[in-house]
mmCIF file of C-alpha atoms in Angstrom:
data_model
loop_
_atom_site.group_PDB
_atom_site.id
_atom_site.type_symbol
_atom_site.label_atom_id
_atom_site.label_comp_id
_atom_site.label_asym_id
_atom_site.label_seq_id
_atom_site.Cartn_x
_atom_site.Cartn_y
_atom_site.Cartn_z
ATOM 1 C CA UNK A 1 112.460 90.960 124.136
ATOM 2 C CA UNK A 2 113.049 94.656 123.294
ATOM 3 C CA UNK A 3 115.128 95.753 120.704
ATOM 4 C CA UNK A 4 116.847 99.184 120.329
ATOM 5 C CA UNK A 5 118.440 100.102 117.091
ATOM 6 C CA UNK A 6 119.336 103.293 115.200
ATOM 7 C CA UNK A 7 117.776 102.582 111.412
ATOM 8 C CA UNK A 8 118.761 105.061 108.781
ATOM 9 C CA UNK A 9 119.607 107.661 111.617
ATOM 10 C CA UNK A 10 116.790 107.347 113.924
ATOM 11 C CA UNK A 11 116.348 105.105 116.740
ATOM 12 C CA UNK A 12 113.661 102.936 116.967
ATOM 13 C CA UNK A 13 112.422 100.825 120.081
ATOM 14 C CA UNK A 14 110.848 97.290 119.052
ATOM 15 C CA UNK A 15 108.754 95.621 121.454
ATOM 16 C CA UNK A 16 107.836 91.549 122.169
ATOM 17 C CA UNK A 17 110.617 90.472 119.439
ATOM 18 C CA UNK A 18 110.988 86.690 119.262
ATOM 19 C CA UNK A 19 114.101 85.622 119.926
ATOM 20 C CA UNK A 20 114.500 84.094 116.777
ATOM 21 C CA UNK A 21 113.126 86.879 114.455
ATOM 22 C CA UNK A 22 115.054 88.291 112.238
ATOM 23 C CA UNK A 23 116.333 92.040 111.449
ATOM 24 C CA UNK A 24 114.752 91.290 108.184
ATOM 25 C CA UNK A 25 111.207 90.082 109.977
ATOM 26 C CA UNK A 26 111.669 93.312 112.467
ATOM 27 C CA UNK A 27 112.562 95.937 109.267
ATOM 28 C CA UNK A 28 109.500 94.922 107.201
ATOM 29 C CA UNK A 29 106.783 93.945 109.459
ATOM 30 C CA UNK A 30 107.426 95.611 112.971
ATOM 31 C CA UNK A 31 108.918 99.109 111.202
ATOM 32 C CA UNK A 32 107.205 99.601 108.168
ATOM 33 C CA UNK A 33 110.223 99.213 106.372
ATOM 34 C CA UNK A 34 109.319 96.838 103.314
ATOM 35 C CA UNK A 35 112.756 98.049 100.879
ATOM 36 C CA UNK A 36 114.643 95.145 101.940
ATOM 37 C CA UNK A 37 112.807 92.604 100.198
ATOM 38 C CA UNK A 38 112.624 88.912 101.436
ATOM 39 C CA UNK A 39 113.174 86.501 98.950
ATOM 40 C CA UNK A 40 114.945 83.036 99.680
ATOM 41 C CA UNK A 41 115.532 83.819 103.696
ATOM 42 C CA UNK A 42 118.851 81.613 103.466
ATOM 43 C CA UNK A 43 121.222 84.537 102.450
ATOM 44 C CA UNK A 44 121.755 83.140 98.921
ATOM 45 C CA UNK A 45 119.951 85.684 96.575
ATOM 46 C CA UNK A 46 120.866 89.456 98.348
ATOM 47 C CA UNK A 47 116.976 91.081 98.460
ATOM 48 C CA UNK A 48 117.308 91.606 102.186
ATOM 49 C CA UNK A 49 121.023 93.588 101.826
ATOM 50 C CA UNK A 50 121.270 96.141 104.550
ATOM 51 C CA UNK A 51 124.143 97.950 106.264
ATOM 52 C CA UNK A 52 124.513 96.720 109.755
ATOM 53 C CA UNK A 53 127.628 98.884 111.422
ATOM 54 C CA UNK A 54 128.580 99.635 107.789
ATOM 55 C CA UNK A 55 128.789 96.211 106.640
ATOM 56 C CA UNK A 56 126.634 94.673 104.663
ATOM 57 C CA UNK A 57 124.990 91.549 105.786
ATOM 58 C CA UNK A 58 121.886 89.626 104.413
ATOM 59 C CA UNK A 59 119.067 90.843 106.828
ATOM 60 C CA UNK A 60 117.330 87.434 106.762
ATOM 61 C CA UNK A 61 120.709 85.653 108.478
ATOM 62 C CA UNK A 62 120.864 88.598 111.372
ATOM 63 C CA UNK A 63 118.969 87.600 114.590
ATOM 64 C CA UNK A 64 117.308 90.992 115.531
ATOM 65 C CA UNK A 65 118.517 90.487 118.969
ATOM 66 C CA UNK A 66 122.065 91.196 116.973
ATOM 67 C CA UNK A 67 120.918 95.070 115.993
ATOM 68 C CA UNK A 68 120.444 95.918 119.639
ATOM 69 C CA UNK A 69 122.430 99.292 119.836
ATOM 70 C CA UNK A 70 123.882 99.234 116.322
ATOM 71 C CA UNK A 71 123.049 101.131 113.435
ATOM 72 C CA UNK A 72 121.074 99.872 110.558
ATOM 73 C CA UNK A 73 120.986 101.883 107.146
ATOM 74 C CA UNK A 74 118.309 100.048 104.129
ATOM 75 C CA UNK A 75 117.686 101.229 101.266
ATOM 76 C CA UNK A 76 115.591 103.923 102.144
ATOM 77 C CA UNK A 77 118.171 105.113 104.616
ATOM 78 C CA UNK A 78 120.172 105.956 100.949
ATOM 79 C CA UNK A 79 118.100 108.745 100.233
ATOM 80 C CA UNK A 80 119.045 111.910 102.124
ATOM 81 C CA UNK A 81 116.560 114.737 102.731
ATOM 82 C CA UNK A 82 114.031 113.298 99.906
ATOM 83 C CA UNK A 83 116.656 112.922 97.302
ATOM 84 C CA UNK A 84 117.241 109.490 95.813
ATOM 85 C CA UNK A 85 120.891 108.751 96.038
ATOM 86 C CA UNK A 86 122.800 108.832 93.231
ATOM 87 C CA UNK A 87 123.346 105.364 92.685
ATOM 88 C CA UNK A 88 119.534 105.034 92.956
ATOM 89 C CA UNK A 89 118.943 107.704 90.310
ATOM 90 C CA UNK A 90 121.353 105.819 87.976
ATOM 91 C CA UNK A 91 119.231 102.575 88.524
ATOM 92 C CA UNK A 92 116.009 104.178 87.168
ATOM 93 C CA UNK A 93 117.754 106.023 84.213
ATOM 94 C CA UNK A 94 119.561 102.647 83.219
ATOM 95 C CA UNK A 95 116.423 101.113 83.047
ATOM 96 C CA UNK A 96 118.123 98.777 86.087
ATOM 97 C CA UNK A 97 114.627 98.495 87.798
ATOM 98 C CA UNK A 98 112.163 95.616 86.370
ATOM 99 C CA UNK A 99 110.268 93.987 88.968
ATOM 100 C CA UNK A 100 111.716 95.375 91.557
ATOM 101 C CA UNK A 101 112.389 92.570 94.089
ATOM 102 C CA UNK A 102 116.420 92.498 94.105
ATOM 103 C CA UNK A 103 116.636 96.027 93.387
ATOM 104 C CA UNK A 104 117.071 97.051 97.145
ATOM 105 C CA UNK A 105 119.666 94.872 97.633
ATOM 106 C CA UNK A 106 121.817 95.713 94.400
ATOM 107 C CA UNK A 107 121.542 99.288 95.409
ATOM 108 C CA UNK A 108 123.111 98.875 98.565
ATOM 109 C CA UNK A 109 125.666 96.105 97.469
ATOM 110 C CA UNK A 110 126.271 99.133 94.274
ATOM 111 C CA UNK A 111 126.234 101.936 96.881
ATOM 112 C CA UNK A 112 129.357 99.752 99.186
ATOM 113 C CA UNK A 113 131.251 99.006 95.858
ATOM 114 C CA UNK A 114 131.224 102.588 94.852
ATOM 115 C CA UNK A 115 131.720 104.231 98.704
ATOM 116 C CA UNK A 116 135.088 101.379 98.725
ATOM 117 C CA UNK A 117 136.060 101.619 94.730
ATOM 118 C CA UNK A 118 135.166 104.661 93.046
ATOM 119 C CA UNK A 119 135.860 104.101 89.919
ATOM 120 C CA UNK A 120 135.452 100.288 89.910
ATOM 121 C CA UNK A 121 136.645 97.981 86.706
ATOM 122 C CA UNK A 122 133.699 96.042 85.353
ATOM 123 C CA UNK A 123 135.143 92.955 86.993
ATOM 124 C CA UNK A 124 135.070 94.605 90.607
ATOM 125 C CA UNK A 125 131.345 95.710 89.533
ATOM 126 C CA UNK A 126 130.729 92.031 88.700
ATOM 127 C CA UNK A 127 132.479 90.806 91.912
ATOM 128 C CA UNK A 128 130.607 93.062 93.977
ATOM 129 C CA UNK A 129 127.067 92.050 92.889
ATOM 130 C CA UNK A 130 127.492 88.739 92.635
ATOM 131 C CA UNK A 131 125.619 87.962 95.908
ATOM 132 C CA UNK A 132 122.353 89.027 94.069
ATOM 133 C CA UNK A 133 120.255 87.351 92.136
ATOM 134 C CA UNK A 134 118.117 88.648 89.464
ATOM 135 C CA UNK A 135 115.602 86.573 87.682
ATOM 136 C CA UNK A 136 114.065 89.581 85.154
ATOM 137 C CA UNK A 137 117.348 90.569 83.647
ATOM 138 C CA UNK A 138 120.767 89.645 81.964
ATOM 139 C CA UNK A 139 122.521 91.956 83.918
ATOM 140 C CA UNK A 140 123.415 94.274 81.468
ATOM 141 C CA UNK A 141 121.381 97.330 82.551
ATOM 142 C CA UNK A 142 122.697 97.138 86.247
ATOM 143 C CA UNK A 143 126.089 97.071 85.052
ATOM 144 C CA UNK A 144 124.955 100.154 82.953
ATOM 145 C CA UNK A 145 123.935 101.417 86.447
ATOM 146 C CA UNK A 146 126.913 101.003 88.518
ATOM 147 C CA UNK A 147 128.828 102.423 86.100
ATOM 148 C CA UNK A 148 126.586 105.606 85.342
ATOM 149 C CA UNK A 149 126.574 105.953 88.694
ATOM 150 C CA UNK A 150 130.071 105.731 89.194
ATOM 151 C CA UNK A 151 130.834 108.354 86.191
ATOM 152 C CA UNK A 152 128.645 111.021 88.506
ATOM 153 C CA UNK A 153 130.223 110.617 91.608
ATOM 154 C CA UNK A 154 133.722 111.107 89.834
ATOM 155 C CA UNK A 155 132.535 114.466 88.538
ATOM 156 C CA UNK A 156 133.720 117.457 90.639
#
């Protein structure tokens, strides 16, 4: 099958998809998009978080057949003209980043808190990340993030 699908503002035409691949599968390996990471493929750890229509889904649970003339935005899509995002930038100066695997999909769960709750309470940070799992850390330094991050975006 051929896919269509606008990902991080540019369409993109994906031929001889299996019906049962996933966006995931499609991102990584047919568009040379390897931010979303894939980690459990079940939907339980949040490594594959994407935007799909503005909502964030777990990319391993979307058929790609379900993109087909939607709009996709991954991590990498959060970066605008070369510049990290903000939220990104407060990741690395937080320290947020170890290995790296779950980062992708804490920045975009972070980046849909703070785009719904600007200034979120440290119990709607917790809520909002609690789809992701992250084996390096206790947390602590991601919490640092979304809040740094938050702090910015409040300035005028």
């Amino acid at each position: 099958m051929r896919i269509t699908t606008t990902v991080n503002g540019t369409e993109h035409e994906v031929d001889d998809v299996w019906a049962g691949e996933s966006l995931l599968y499609v991102l990584r390996e047919r568009m040379g998009l390897p931010g979303s990471k894939n980690a459990c493929e079940q939907g339980e750890c949040g490594s594959c978080t994407v935007y799909l229509d503005g909502e964030p889904v777990c990319a391993c649970l979307v058929a790609a057949g379900q993109a087909i003339g939607r709009e996709v935005t991954t991590v990498e899509g959060l970066a605008t003209e070369g510049e990290l995002h903000p939220v990104q930038e407060a990741f690395v100066e937080a320290g947020a980043v170890q290995c790296g695997f779950c980062t992708p999909g804490l920045l975009v769960a972070a980046h849909d808190l703070l785009e719904r709750v600007p200034d979120p309470s440290d119990l709607e940070i917790r809520e909002a990340l609690a789809g992701n799992l992250c084996r390096c850390t206790g947390y602590e330094k991601i919490l640092d993030a979304v809040r740094l991050a938050a702090a910015r975006q409040a300035r005028p």
